[in-house]
Amino acid sequence: TLDADLVNCPNHGIVIGADDVTLDLDGHQIDGDGAPAAGCHPRRELCDVGVVNDGHDGVAVRNGSVREFDTGVLVGGARDNRVVGISSSRNRFFGIVLGGAARTVVRDSSGNDNPAPDGDGLGVFGSHHLRIVGNSFRRNGQLGMHIEDSTNNLIEGNRLSRNHDMGILMEA
């Protein structure tokens, strides 16, 4: 459980390092410094992420906010994860990303105000059997949701508005 805000993180905020971890932000904020990580090439390497889960199963991230990173919350190559009650805003590329994820839930969260030219609320890439329910994706510089190469997912009861390009882009 986080007991204070983390502010002005110059690269990652928190990196999950094991399976079956619950990260309760307890209403606190993980705040980046609003600048790309020094020496990082985000299209080629993982850097400047508020909460990183790169390959750990059974992880829950809940109850707080993440802002001013390249990506707010990233779940990659993992199963049975939960992102619940997270507000992820003002991130350069994505509020929340699920890449190569399975049986994962994003619920009661938001990916709002991620700026142009690249900001999307939610990115889902090569992920399957997800539940994306009751979230808000508003006022993003590009898309509310970008869903690509992903199948058997439930997307229900989400609010999308005032995104620059589209509410939802689905690509095969």
PDB file of C-alpha atoms in Angstrom:
ATOM      1  CA  THR A   1       0.000   0.000   0.000  1.00  0.00           C
ATOM      2  CA  LEU A   2       1.342   3.390  -0.998  1.00  0.00           C
ATOM      3  CA  ASP A   3       1.418   5.753   1.990  1.00  0.00           C
ATOM      4  CA  ALA A   4       2.365   8.983   0.170  1.00  0.00           C
ATOM      5  CA  ASP A   5       2.396  10.468  -3.313  1.00  0.00           C
ATOM      6  CA  LEU A   6       5.390   9.741  -5.549  1.00  0.00           C
ATOM      7  CA  VAL A   7       6.219  12.952  -7.411  1.00  0.00           C
ATOM      8  CA  ASN A   8       8.472  13.985 -10.287  1.00  0.00           C
ATOM      9  CA  CYS A   9       9.637  10.457 -11.175  1.00  0.00           C
ATOM     10  CA  PRO A  10      12.274  10.829 -13.947  1.00  0.00           C
ATOM     11  CA  ASN A  11      11.594   7.360 -15.428  1.00  0.00           C
ATOM     12  CA  HIS A  12       9.365   4.512 -14.126  1.00  0.00           C
ATOM     13  CA  GLY A  13       7.233   5.182 -11.064  1.00  0.00           C
ATOM     14  CA  ILE A  14       6.762   1.628  -9.711  1.00  0.00           C
ATOM     15  CA  VAL A  15       7.918  -1.627 -11.317  1.00  0.00           C
ATOM     16  CA  ILE A  16       6.054  -4.804 -10.321  1.00  0.00           C
ATOM     17  CA  GLY A  17       8.622  -7.553  -9.747  1.00  0.00           C
ATOM     18  CA  ALA A  18       6.633 -10.684  -8.845  1.00  0.00           C
ATOM     19  CA  ASP A  19       3.395 -12.587  -9.436  1.00  0.00           C
ATOM     20  CA  ASP A  20       0.357 -12.173  -7.158  1.00  0.00           C
ATOM     21  CA  VAL A  21       1.095  -8.612  -6.019  1.00  0.00           C
ATOM     22  CA  THR A  22      -1.575  -6.056  -5.105  1.00  0.00           C
ATOM     23  CA  LEU A  23      -0.497  -2.442  -5.437  1.00  0.00           C
ATOM     24  CA  ASP A  24      -3.040  -0.311  -3.585  1.00  0.00           C
ATOM     25  CA  LEU A  25      -2.312   3.353  -4.238  1.00  0.00           C
ATOM     26  CA  ASP A  26      -4.645   4.169  -1.324  1.00  0.00           C
ATOM     27  CA  GLY A  27      -5.860   7.304  -3.101  1.00  0.00           C
ATOM     28  CA  HIS A  28      -2.327   8.560  -3.747  1.00  0.00           C
ATOM     29  CA  GLN A  29      -0.750   9.718  -6.984  1.00  0.00           C
ATOM     30  CA  ILE A  30       2.252   8.516  -8.961  1.00  0.00           C
ATOM     31  CA  ASP A  31       3.496  11.543 -10.856  1.00  0.00           C
ATOM     32  CA  GLY A  32       6.107  11.661 -13.602  1.00  0.00           C
ATOM     33  CA  ASP A  33       8.186  14.697 -14.366  1.00  0.00           C
ATOM     34  CA  GLY A  34       6.323  15.369 -17.629  1.00  0.00           C
ATOM     35  CA  ALA A  35       9.451  14.867 -19.737  1.00  0.00           C
ATOM     36  CA  PRO A  36      10.654  11.786 -21.640  1.00  0.00           C
ATOM     37  CA  ALA A  37      13.183   9.695 -19.718  1.00  0.00           C
ATOM     38  CA  ALA A  38      16.724  10.755 -20.593  1.00  0.00           C
ATOM     39  CA  GLY A  39      18.315   8.569 -23.272  1.00  0.00           C
ATOM     40  CA  CYS A  40      15.126   6.577 -23.791  1.00  0.00           C
ATOM     41  CA  HIS A  41      13.635   5.627 -27.162  1.00  0.00           C
ATOM     42  CA  PRO A  42      10.018   4.763 -26.212  1.00  0.00           C
ATOM     43  CA  ARG A  43       9.155   3.187 -29.544  1.00  0.00           C
ATOM     44  CA  ARG A  44      12.037   0.691 -29.055  1.00  0.00           C
ATOM     45  CA  GLU A  45      12.295   0.160 -25.296  1.00  0.00           C
ATOM     46  CA  LEU A  46      10.173   0.216 -22.171  1.00  0.00           C
ATOM     47  CA  CYS A  47      10.703   3.444 -20.256  1.00  0.00           C
ATOM     48  CA  ASP A  48       8.855   6.261 -18.512  1.00  0.00           C
ATOM     49  CA  VAL A  49       5.860   4.240 -17.297  1.00  0.00           C
ATOM     50  CA  GLY A  50       3.978   5.068 -14.098  1.00  0.00           C
ATOM     51  CA  VAL A  51       3.230   1.451 -13.119  1.00  0.00           C
ATOM     52  CA  VAL A  52       4.989  -1.324 -15.080  1.00  0.00           C
ATOM     53  CA  ASN A  53       3.958  -4.966 -14.969  1.00  0.00           C
ATOM     54  CA  ASP A  54       6.085  -6.710 -17.555  1.00  0.00           C
ATOM     55  CA  GLY A  55       5.146 -10.388 -17.369  1.00  0.00           C
ATOM     56  CA  HIS A  56       3.769 -11.005 -13.877  1.00  0.00           C
ATOM     57  CA  ASP A  57       0.471 -12.843 -13.389  1.00  0.00           C
ATOM     58  CA  GLY A  58      -2.214 -12.166 -10.789  1.00  0.00           C
ATOM     59  CA  VAL A  59      -1.322  -8.507 -10.215  1.00  0.00           C
ATOM     60  CA  ALA A  60      -3.844  -5.876  -9.100  1.00  0.00           C
ATOM     61  CA  VAL A  61      -3.269  -2.126  -9.343  1.00  0.00           C
ATOM     62  CA  ARG A  62      -5.987  -0.096  -7.691  1.00  0.00           C
ATOM     63  CA  ASN A  63      -7.314   3.048  -6.097  1.00  0.00           C
ATOM     64  CA  GLY A  64      -5.242   6.048  -7.182  1.00  0.00           C
ATOM     65  CA  SER A  65      -3.895   8.135 -10.030  1.00  0.00           C
ATOM     66  CA  VAL A  66      -0.964   8.101 -12.435  1.00  0.00           C
ATOM     67  CA  ARG A  67       0.045  11.036 -14.619  1.00  0.00           C
ATOM     68  CA  GLU A  68       2.730  12.726 -16.708  1.00  0.00           C
ATOM     69  CA  PHE A  69       4.574   9.623 -17.988  1.00  0.00           C
ATOM     70  CA  ASP A  70       4.875   8.260 -21.526  1.00  0.00           C
ATOM     71  CA  THR A  71       2.388   5.555 -20.424  1.00  0.00           C
ATOM     72  CA  GLY A  72       0.447   5.601 -17.187  1.00  0.00           C
ATOM     73  CA  VAL A  73      -0.109   1.871 -16.507  1.00  0.00           C
ATOM     74  CA  LEU A  74       1.302  -0.983 -18.588  1.00  0.00           C
ATOM     75  CA  VAL A  75       0.424  -4.677 -18.320  1.00  0.00           C
ATOM     76  CA  GLY A  76       2.523  -6.705 -20.740  1.00  0.00           C
ATOM     77  CA  GLY A  77       2.711 -10.454 -21.327  1.00  0.00           C
ATOM     78  CA  ALA A  78       0.706 -11.322 -18.219  1.00  0.00           C
ATOM     79  CA  ARG A  79      -2.503 -13.081 -17.186  1.00  0.00           C
ATOM     80  CA  ASP A  80      -5.187 -12.551 -14.562  1.00  0.00           C
ATOM     81  CA  ASN A  81      -4.408  -8.901 -13.818  1.00  0.00           C
ATOM     82  CA  ARG A  82      -6.717  -6.148 -12.552  1.00  0.00           C
ATOM     83  CA  VAL A  83      -6.588  -2.397 -13.044  1.00  0.00           C
ATOM     84  CA  VAL A  84      -9.391  -0.994 -10.880  1.00  0.00           C
ATOM     85  CA  GLY A  85     -10.162   2.551  -9.823  1.00  0.00           C
ATOM     86  CA  ILE A  86      -7.133   4.074 -11.548  1.00  0.00           C
ATOM     87  CA  SER A  87      -7.153   7.554 -13.070  1.00  0.00           C
ATOM     88  CA  SER A  88      -4.411   7.846 -15.682  1.00  0.00           C
ATOM     89  CA  SER A  89      -4.052  11.260 -17.314  1.00  0.00           C
ATOM     90  CA  ARG A  90      -1.684  13.660 -19.068  1.00  0.00           C
ATOM     91  CA  ASN A  91       0.517  10.829 -20.371  1.00  0.00           C
ATOM     92  CA  ARG A  92       2.330  11.317 -23.668  1.00  0.00           C
ATOM     93  CA  PHE A  93       1.248   8.073 -25.405  1.00  0.00           C
ATOM     94  CA  PHE A  94      -1.314   6.075 -23.380  1.00  0.00           C
ATOM     95  CA  GLY A  95      -3.245   6.226 -20.159  1.00  0.00           C
ATOM     96  CA  ILE A  96      -3.400   2.418 -19.896  1.00  0.00           C
ATOM     97  CA  VAL A  97      -1.835  -0.273 -22.128  1.00  0.00           C
ATOM     98  CA  LEU A  98      -2.519  -4.006 -22.243  1.00  0.00           C
ATOM     99  CA  GLY A  99      -0.054  -5.776 -24.522  1.00  0.00           C
ATOM    100  CA  GLY A 100      -0.011  -9.555 -24.799  1.00  0.00           C
ATOM    101  CA  ALA A 101      -2.341  -9.717 -21.797  1.00  0.00           C
ATOM    102  CA  ALA A 102      -4.999 -12.348 -21.124  1.00  0.00           C
ATOM    103  CA  ARG A 103      -7.883 -12.716 -18.675  1.00  0.00           C
ATOM    104  CA  THR A 104      -7.346  -9.189 -17.413  1.00  0.00           C
ATOM    105  CA  VAL A 105      -9.887  -6.644 -16.129  1.00  0.00           C
ATOM    106  CA  VAL A 106      -9.856  -2.853 -16.463  1.00  0.00           C
ATOM    107  CA  ARG A 107     -12.787  -1.530 -14.422  1.00  0.00           C
ATOM    108  CA  ASP A 108     -13.941   1.795 -12.993  1.00  0.00           C
ATOM    109  CA  SER A 109     -10.812   3.520 -14.300  1.00  0.00           C
ATOM    110  CA  SER A 110     -10.089   6.398 -16.643  1.00  0.00           C
ATOM    111  CA  GLY A 111      -7.640   7.361 -19.351  1.00  0.00           C
ATOM    112  CA  ASN A 112      -8.482  11.019 -19.867  1.00  0.00           C
ATOM    113  CA  ASP A 113      -6.674  14.130 -21.105  1.00  0.00           C
ATOM    114  CA  ASN A 114      -3.697  12.348 -22.666  1.00  0.00           C
ATOM    115  CA  PRO A 115      -2.482  15.087 -25.029  1.00  0.00           C
ATOM    116  CA  ALA A 116      -2.065  15.455 -28.776  1.00  0.00           C
ATOM    117  CA  PRO A 117      -0.451  14.465 -30.970  1.00  0.00           C
ATOM    118  CA  ASP A 118      -0.143  10.878 -29.653  1.00  0.00           C
ATOM    119  CA  GLY A 119      -2.269  10.510 -26.507  1.00  0.00           C
ATOM    120  CA  ASP A 120      -4.782   7.644 -26.338  1.00  0.00           C
ATOM    121  CA  GLY A 121      -6.873   6.673 -23.329  1.00  0.00           C
ATOM    122  CA  LEU A 122      -6.442   2.889 -23.648  1.00  0.00           C
ATOM    123  CA  GLY A 123      -4.299   0.723 -25.912  1.00  0.00           C
ATOM    124  CA  VAL A 124      -4.981  -3.009 -26.281  1.00  0.00           C
ATOM    125  CA  PHE A 125      -2.531  -4.959 -28.441  1.00  0.00           C
ATOM    126  CA  GLY A 126      -2.436  -8.728 -28.983  1.00  0.00           C
ATOM    127  CA  SER A 127      -4.578  -9.317 -25.887  1.00  0.00           C
ATOM    128  CA  HIS A 128      -7.409 -11.770 -25.348  1.00  0.00           C
ATOM    129  CA  HIS A 129     -10.259 -12.559 -22.953  1.00  0.00           C
ATOM    130  CA  LEU A 130     -10.245  -9.101 -21.372  1.00  0.00           C
ATOM    131  CA  ARG A 131     -13.039  -7.277 -19.563  1.00  0.00           C
ATOM    132  CA  ILE A 132     -12.989  -3.521 -20.095  1.00  0.00           C
ATOM    133  CA  VAL A 133     -15.999  -2.330 -18.137  1.00  0.00           C
ATOM    134  CA  GLY A 134     -17.310   0.936 -16.704  1.00  0.00           C
ATOM    135  CA  ASN A 135     -14.371   3.161 -17.610  1.00  0.00           C
ATOM    136  CA  SER A 136     -14.012   6.702 -18.957  1.00  0.00           C
ATOM    137  CA  PHE A 137     -11.862   7.687 -21.946  1.00  0.00           C
ATOM    138  CA  ARG A 138     -12.332  11.385 -22.651  1.00  0.00           C
ATOM    139  CA  ARG A 139     -10.564  14.384 -24.181  1.00  0.00           C
ATOM    140  CA  ASN A 140      -7.578  12.431 -25.511  1.00  0.00           C
ATOM    141  CA  GLY A 141      -5.327  13.857 -28.235  1.00  0.00           C
ATOM    142  CA  GLN A 142      -5.998  10.877 -30.503  1.00  0.00           C
ATOM    143  CA  LEU A 143      -8.272   7.973 -29.545  1.00  0.00           C
ATOM    144  CA  GLY A 144     -10.382   6.934 -26.610  1.00  0.00           C
ATOM    145  CA  MET A 145      -9.521   3.246 -27.183  1.00  0.00           C
ATOM    146  CA  HIS A 146      -7.122   1.679 -29.658  1.00  0.00           C
ATOM    147  CA  ILE A 147      -7.798  -2.069 -29.968  1.00  0.00           C
ATOM    148  CA  GLU A 148      -5.492  -4.019 -32.277  1.00  0.00           C
ATOM    149  CA  ASP A 149      -5.029  -7.733 -33.008  1.00  0.00           C
ATOM    150  CA  SER A 150      -7.100  -8.741 -29.970  1.00  0.00           C
ATOM    151  CA  THR A 151     -10.021 -11.171 -29.679  1.00  0.00           C
ATOM    152  CA  ASN A 152     -12.701 -12.465 -27.314  1.00  0.00           C
ATOM    153  CA  ASN A 153     -12.838  -9.268 -25.269  1.00  0.00           C
ATOM    154  CA  LEU A 154     -15.811  -7.698 -23.495  1.00  0.00           C
ATOM    155  CA  ILE A 155     -15.969  -3.909 -23.836  1.00  0.00           C
ATOM    156  CA  GLU A 156     -19.077  -2.675 -22.046  1.00  0.00           C
ATOM    157  CA  GLY A 157     -20.464   0.375 -20.273  1.00  0.00           C
ATOM    158  CA  ASN A 158     -17.518   2.673 -21.004  1.00  0.00           C
ATOM    159  CA  ARG A 159     -17.879   6.428 -21.525  1.00  0.00           C
ATOM    160  CA  LEU A 160     -16.063   7.975 -24.484  1.00  0.00           C
ATOM    161  CA  SER A 161     -16.309  11.603 -25.519  1.00  0.00           C
ATOM    162  CA  ARG A 162     -14.396  14.503 -27.040  1.00  0.00           C
ATOM    163  CA  ASN A 163     -11.451  12.386 -28.217  1.00  0.00           C
ATOM    164  CA  HIS A 164      -9.696  14.112 -31.116  1.00  0.00           C
ATOM    165  CA  ASP A 165      -9.951  11.339 -33.726  1.00  0.00           C
ATOM    166  CA  MET A 166     -12.283   8.529 -32.689  1.00  0.00           C
ATOM    167  CA  GLY A 167     -13.854   7.007 -29.638  1.00  0.00           C
ATOM    168  CA  ILE A 168     -12.767   3.455 -30.535  1.00  0.00           C
ATOM    169  CA  LEU A 169     -10.442   2.234 -33.284  1.00  0.00           C
ATOM    170  CA  MET A 170     -10.475  -1.538 -33.827  1.00  0.00           C
ATOM    171  CA  GLU A 171      -7.898  -3.077 -36.150  1.00  0.00           C
ATOM    172  CA  ALA A 172      -7.346  -6.702 -37.135  1.00  0.00           C
TER     173      ALA A 172
END
